[in-house]
Amino acid sequence: MRRFTQSALAGLIISSVATPLLAANTVTFSESEKATITSHGPWPPKMTPDPSNRVSGNKSAIAFGRELFRSRFLSASRRHSCVTCHKPNRAYTDGLARSTGVSMVDRNTISLANLRLNRWYGWDGGSDNLWAQSIRPILDPREMNATPALIAKRLRNDAPFSRGYQAIFKSSPSVDDAGQIIVNLGKALAAYQETIVTPRTAFDEFRDALAKSDEQETSQYPVAARRGLKIFIGKGKCGLCHLGPNFTNGEFDDAGIPYFKASGGIDKGRFGGIQKLKKSPHTLLGRFNDNPRRASGIATRHVTRSHQSWGQFRVPSLRNVINTAPYMHDGSLPTLTDVVRHYSNLNEERLHLDGRGLLRRLDLTDPEIVDLVAFLETL
Amino acid sequence: MQFQPFLLACALLSFASAQASAGSDCNSRQNGQQIEKGPYRLAFQTEPSNITVGKFFDLAISVCTTDRSPLPDGLKIDAIMPMHGHGMNYRPSVKRSAPGKFQATGLMMHMAGSWVLRFDVRQGDKATRLQTKITLK
């Protein structure tokens, strides 16, 4: 009797422990949630050539752009290249909070992947196309510190690069003016960078299996990641900004990160980005756009600057996010756990007007934070 | 004397034709949505037909009046997310293509959720706001 009672009690205890464990290991999704999850794919999406860049997708231009990207030819001192900050073995970032070329800049290096999907480039969206964004660091005194005249002179005197240029752009650097040359080099750099696409991930396998209702395949996806995904599309409301196959709406928001620069002053974020855009000769509305209809310039034509643009920064893609630490526009958060904790403990008082309506403290538990990070690591 | 009724009939026919021209589109429920406020009935269609988060779309708008008020001479369009306290990041441009007809380009809703699409119809110095809710998933 005593033995039986003990056995029954043990059974009850096992049963009461096992039930929540079983529940924790079984993550199910409603039809609405499944629709949201499948909207994050398929991956990779079809990426078409950039109509504003006549050498986009051109194999010779891609090879030439790749060579330029790795060469120190484009920096005034010949000590820096694009690879200085965008290291291929570090997901095209440098792992630093803030990057250093000629001197330290105010922002974190953004990874260069899946760029053909962007509407805006840079943390502030100061460029509306990839070739203009590729020119920017070449001319920035803190980064490569060159000028169009210097690069043109150097190109005219460099036989291999000069031949490469002429073969792709069908005109000689000795004929083209410096302004045209720097744009063409930007277009070759863009053609190369467009080829950098992140591979399929565990999430993509799960997403496709879910779309096919393949339970055996979906069961391969880690349970913690599934719980994290549930938070991502539910309680966390992360999908409001991080949507679609590239996990971004491509727009700008105030994420509650201070916008005081380490070098002093305030980083205007999107407000400053629109100012730069409106002054730039290298936009999709300008003469360097190779598409005569300027159809891709609709965002630039209609973008508007408001007080809400202050302190807003581009919503980054979450693809490959595990490999692009540190995070946020100023690189102030070293790990993904720090990022999730930031949103969980958000200081709502600090938010700008726009952010106050959008962001709320998530108040996640420690296990929820672990799960959300586990999900992000699968992207 | 016979001439006068003829002229009046012509004038009435012409007026009715103008009203019907604008009204025929703004009464149509085949495509798009219809909103009414004050003397105005406004119908709009989106191009493409479905609004997608983060994608630009255009609007074709017809406005007519339900009484003898004159047709509007101007129209402003905006959209806001009341729950989030922000609007669009883009300012649409609106062109009048014919009396009571407008074409808007450059609209983009960058987040899923509840939006309010606002039409400020202007006639002279007076503006009337017509609005409708749009939920994006």
mmCIF file of C-alpha atoms in Angstrom, chain A residues 35-183:
data_model
loop_
_atom_site.group_PDB
_atom_site.id
_atom_site.type_symbol
_atom_site.label_atom_id
_atom_site.label_comp_id
_atom_site.label_asym_id
_atom_site.label_seq_id
_atom_site.Cartn_x
_atom_site.Cartn_y
_atom_site.Cartn_z
ATOM 1 C CA ALA A 35 0.354 33.671 -43.025
ATOM 2 C CA THR A 36 2.601 36.170 -41.250
ATOM 3 C CA ILE A 37 5.465 33.685 -41.083
ATOM 4 C CA THR A 38 5.226 32.730 -44.751
ATOM 5 C CA SER A 39 5.264 36.439 -45.670
ATOM 6 C CA HIS A 40 8.933 36.378 -44.597
ATOM 7 C CA GLY A 41 9.807 34.390 -47.705
ATOM 8 C CA PRO A 42 10.502 32.845 -50.065
ATOM 9 C CA TRP A 43 14.231 33.338 -49.949
ATOM 10 C CA PRO A 44 16.144 34.361 -51.925
ATOM 11 C CA PRO A 45 13.680 36.606 -53.766
ATOM 12 C CA LYS A 46 14.133 37.372 -57.423
ATOM 13 C CA MET A 47 16.471 40.325 -57.735
ATOM 14 C CA THR A 48 16.341 42.205 -61.020
ATOM 15 C CA PRO A 49 19.076 44.511 -62.376
ATOM 16 C CA ASP A 50 18.979 48.119 -61.238
ATOM 17 C CA PRO A 51 17.477 50.203 -64.069
ATOM 18 C CA SER A 52 19.355 53.294 -62.857
ATOM 19 C CA ASN A 53 22.689 51.516 -63.422
ATOM 20 C CA ARG A 54 23.357 50.390 -66.987
ATOM 21 C CA VAL A 55 26.100 47.977 -65.851
ATOM 22 C CA SER A 56 24.009 46.333 -63.108
ATOM 23 C CA GLY A 57 24.174 42.574 -63.690
ATOM 24 C CA ASN A 58 27.025 42.954 -66.224
ATOM 25 C CA LYS A 59 29.622 40.254 -65.516
ATOM 26 C CA SER A 60 32.592 42.400 -66.533
ATOM 27 C CA ALA A 61 31.348 45.258 -64.355
ATOM 28 C CA ILE A 62 30.848 42.886 -61.413
ATOM 29 C CA ALA A 63 34.447 41.639 -61.734
ATOM 30 C CA PHE A 64 35.761 45.193 -62.139
ATOM 31 C CA GLY A 65 33.704 46.362 -59.158
ATOM 32 C CA ARG A 66 35.007 43.487 -57.046
ATOM 33 C CA GLU A 67 38.575 44.492 -57.872
ATOM 34 C CA LEU A 68 37.868 48.132 -57.044
ATOM 35 C CA PHE A 69 36.187 47.091 -53.804
ATOM 36 C CA ARG A 70 39.333 45.327 -52.613
ATOM 37 C CA SER A 71 41.816 47.849 -54.019
ATOM 38 C CA ARG A 72 43.303 50.822 -52.144
ATOM 39 C CA PHE A 73 43.145 52.735 -55.410
ATOM 40 C CA LEU A 74 40.102 54.700 -54.266
ATOM 41 C CA SER A 75 41.533 56.228 -51.091
ATOM 42 C CA ALA A 76 43.612 59.382 -51.188
ATOM 43 C CA SER A 77 46.399 57.866 -49.082
ATOM 44 C CA ARG A 78 46.159 54.442 -50.788
ATOM 45 C CA ARG A 79 45.913 53.016 -47.274
ATOM 46 C CA HIS A 80 42.189 52.202 -47.233
ATOM 47 C CA SER A 81 39.776 50.229 -49.349
ATOM 48 C CA CYS A 82 36.112 49.316 -49.052
ATOM 49 C CA VAL A 83 37.316 46.123 -47.349
ATOM 50 C CA THR A 84 38.840 48.184 -44.530
ATOM 51 C CA CYS A 85 35.355 48.459 -43.041
ATOM 52 C CA HIS A 86 33.380 45.902 -45.074
ATOM 53 C CA LYS A 87 35.339 42.706 -44.448
ATOM 54 C CA PRO A 88 34.056 39.731 -46.455
ATOM 55 C CA ASN A 89 34.911 37.325 -43.632
ATOM 56 C CA ARG A 90 32.889 39.401 -41.138
ATOM 57 C CA ALA A 91 29.632 39.595 -43.101
ATOM 58 C CA TYR A 92 30.952 42.770 -44.760
ATOM 59 C CA THR A 93 31.172 44.664 -41.470
ATOM 60 C CA ASP A 94 34.198 45.281 -39.280
ATOM 61 C CA GLY A 95 32.969 44.184 -35.857
ATOM 62 C CA LEU A 96 33.635 47.635 -34.419
ATOM 63 C CA ALA A 97 31.103 49.879 -32.742
ATOM 64 C CA ARG A 98 32.121 52.772 -34.965
ATOM 65 C CA SER A 99 34.297 52.473 -38.022
ATOM 66 C CA THR A 100 37.646 54.055 -38.668
ATOM 67 C CA GLY A 101 39.000 55.067 -42.049
ATOM 68 C CA VAL A 102 41.167 58.179 -42.079
ATOM 69 C CA SER A 103 39.522 58.935 -38.741
ATOM 70 C CA MET A 104 36.681 57.540 -36.668
ATOM 71 C CA VAL A 105 33.148 58.077 -37.951
ATOM 72 C CA ASP A 106 29.974 58.451 -35.912
ATOM 73 C CA ARG A 107 28.146 55.332 -37.017
ATOM 74 C CA ASN A 108 28.433 51.584 -37.159
ATOM 75 C CA THR A 109 29.352 49.868 -40.452
ATOM 76 C CA ILE A 110 26.274 48.356 -42.084
ATOM 77 C CA SER A 111 26.573 44.875 -43.557
ATOM 78 C CA LEU A 112 26.561 44.811 -47.368
ATOM 79 C CA ALA A 113 24.140 42.026 -48.166
ATOM 80 C CA ASN A 114 20.898 41.863 -50.135
ATOM 81 C CA LEU A 115 21.382 45.499 -51.129
ATOM 82 C CA ARG A 116 19.292 45.244 -54.281
ATOM 83 C CA LEU A 117 16.257 45.068 -51.993
ATOM 84 C CA ASN A 118 16.919 48.470 -50.408
ATOM 85 C CA ARG A 119 14.983 51.621 -51.127
ATOM 86 C CA TRP A 120 17.400 53.773 -49.134
ATOM 87 C CA TYR A 121 21.080 53.371 -48.290
ATOM 88 C CA GLY A 122 23.039 54.341 -45.215
ATOM 89 C CA TRP A 123 21.697 54.652 -41.668
ATOM 90 C CA ASP A 124 20.087 57.982 -42.588
ATOM 91 C CA GLY A 125 18.984 57.064 -46.119
ATOM 92 C CA GLY A 126 21.087 59.853 -47.562
ATOM 93 C CA SER A 127 21.310 57.942 -50.849
ATOM 94 C CA ASP A 128 18.459 56.547 -52.889
ATOM 95 C CA ASN A 129 20.631 54.187 -54.933
ATOM 96 C CA LEU A 130 23.615 51.922 -54.423
ATOM 97 C CA TRP A 131 26.007 53.628 -56.845
ATOM 98 C CA ALA A 132 25.608 56.962 -55.059
ATOM 99 C CA GLN A 133 26.070 55.255 -51.708
ATOM 100 C CA SER A 134 29.262 53.643 -53.067
ATOM 101 C CA ILE A 135 30.686 57.057 -53.974
ATOM 102 C CA ARG A 136 29.964 58.584 -50.553
ATOM 103 C CA PRO A 137 32.766 56.949 -48.492
ATOM 104 C CA ILE A 138 35.300 57.566 -51.267
ATOM 105 C CA LEU A 139 34.724 61.302 -50.938
ATOM 106 C CA ASP A 140 34.158 61.475 -47.156
ATOM 107 C CA PRO A 141 37.230 63.118 -45.529
ATOM 108 C CA ARG A 142 36.905 60.757 -42.531
ATOM 109 C CA GLU A 143 36.810 57.627 -44.644
ATOM 110 C CA MET A 144 38.806 57.543 -47.936
ATOM 111 C CA ASN A 145 39.225 61.279 -48.319
ATOM 112 C CA ALA A 146 39.524 61.307 -52.125
ATOM 113 C CA THR A 147 38.117 63.745 -54.664
ATOM 114 C CA PRO A 148 36.629 63.053 -58.104
ATOM 115 C CA ALA A 149 39.585 64.908 -59.680
ATOM 116 C CA LEU A 150 42.132 62.770 -57.813
ATOM 117 C CA ILE A 151 40.428 59.497 -58.761
ATOM 118 C CA ALA A 152 40.059 60.587 -62.408
ATOM 119 C CA LYS A 153 43.752 61.508 -62.617
ATOM 120 C CA ARG A 154 44.754 58.241 -60.991
ATOM 121 C CA LEU A 155 42.535 56.212 -63.312
ATOM 122 C CA ARG A 156 43.912 57.897 -66.426
ATOM 123 C CA ASN A 157 47.426 56.946 -65.303
ATOM 124 C CA ASP A 158 46.631 53.363 -64.331
ATOM 125 C CA ALA A 159 46.667 51.190 -67.446
ATOM 126 C CA PRO A 160 44.887 48.064 -66.090
ATOM 127 C CA PHE A 161 42.082 50.003 -64.363
ATOM 128 C CA SER A 162 41.815 52.362 -67.333
ATOM 129 C CA ARG A 163 41.403 49.421 -69.743
ATOM 130 C CA GLY A 164 38.795 47.841 -67.456
ATOM 131 C CA TYR A 165 36.859 51.104 -67.278
ATOM 132 C CA GLN A 166 36.939 51.572 -71.049
ATOM 133 C CA ALA A 167 35.786 47.996 -71.752
ATOM 134 C CA ILE A 168 32.767 48.358 -69.483
ATOM 135 C CA PHE A 169 31.670 51.937 -70.025
ATOM 136 C CA LYS A 170 32.677 52.184 -73.715
ATOM 137 C CA SER A 171 34.333 55.511 -73.169
ATOM 138 C CA SER A 172 37.810 56.562 -72.199
ATOM 139 C CA PRO A 173 38.696 58.038 -68.818
ATOM 140 C CA SER A 174 40.739 60.564 -70.737
ATOM 141 C CA VAL A 175 37.510 61.813 -72.338
ATOM 142 C CA ASP A 176 35.077 61.495 -69.439
ATOM 143 C CA ASP A 177 35.113 64.269 -66.894
ATOM 144 C CA ALA A 178 35.884 63.562 -63.239
ATOM 145 C CA GLY A 179 32.211 63.764 -62.231
ATOM 146 C CA GLN A 180 31.246 61.093 -64.756
ATOM 147 C CA ILE A 181 34.200 58.884 -63.844
ATOM 148 C CA ILE A 182 33.381 58.769 -60.137
ATOM 149 C CA VAL A 183 29.768 57.893 -60.947
#
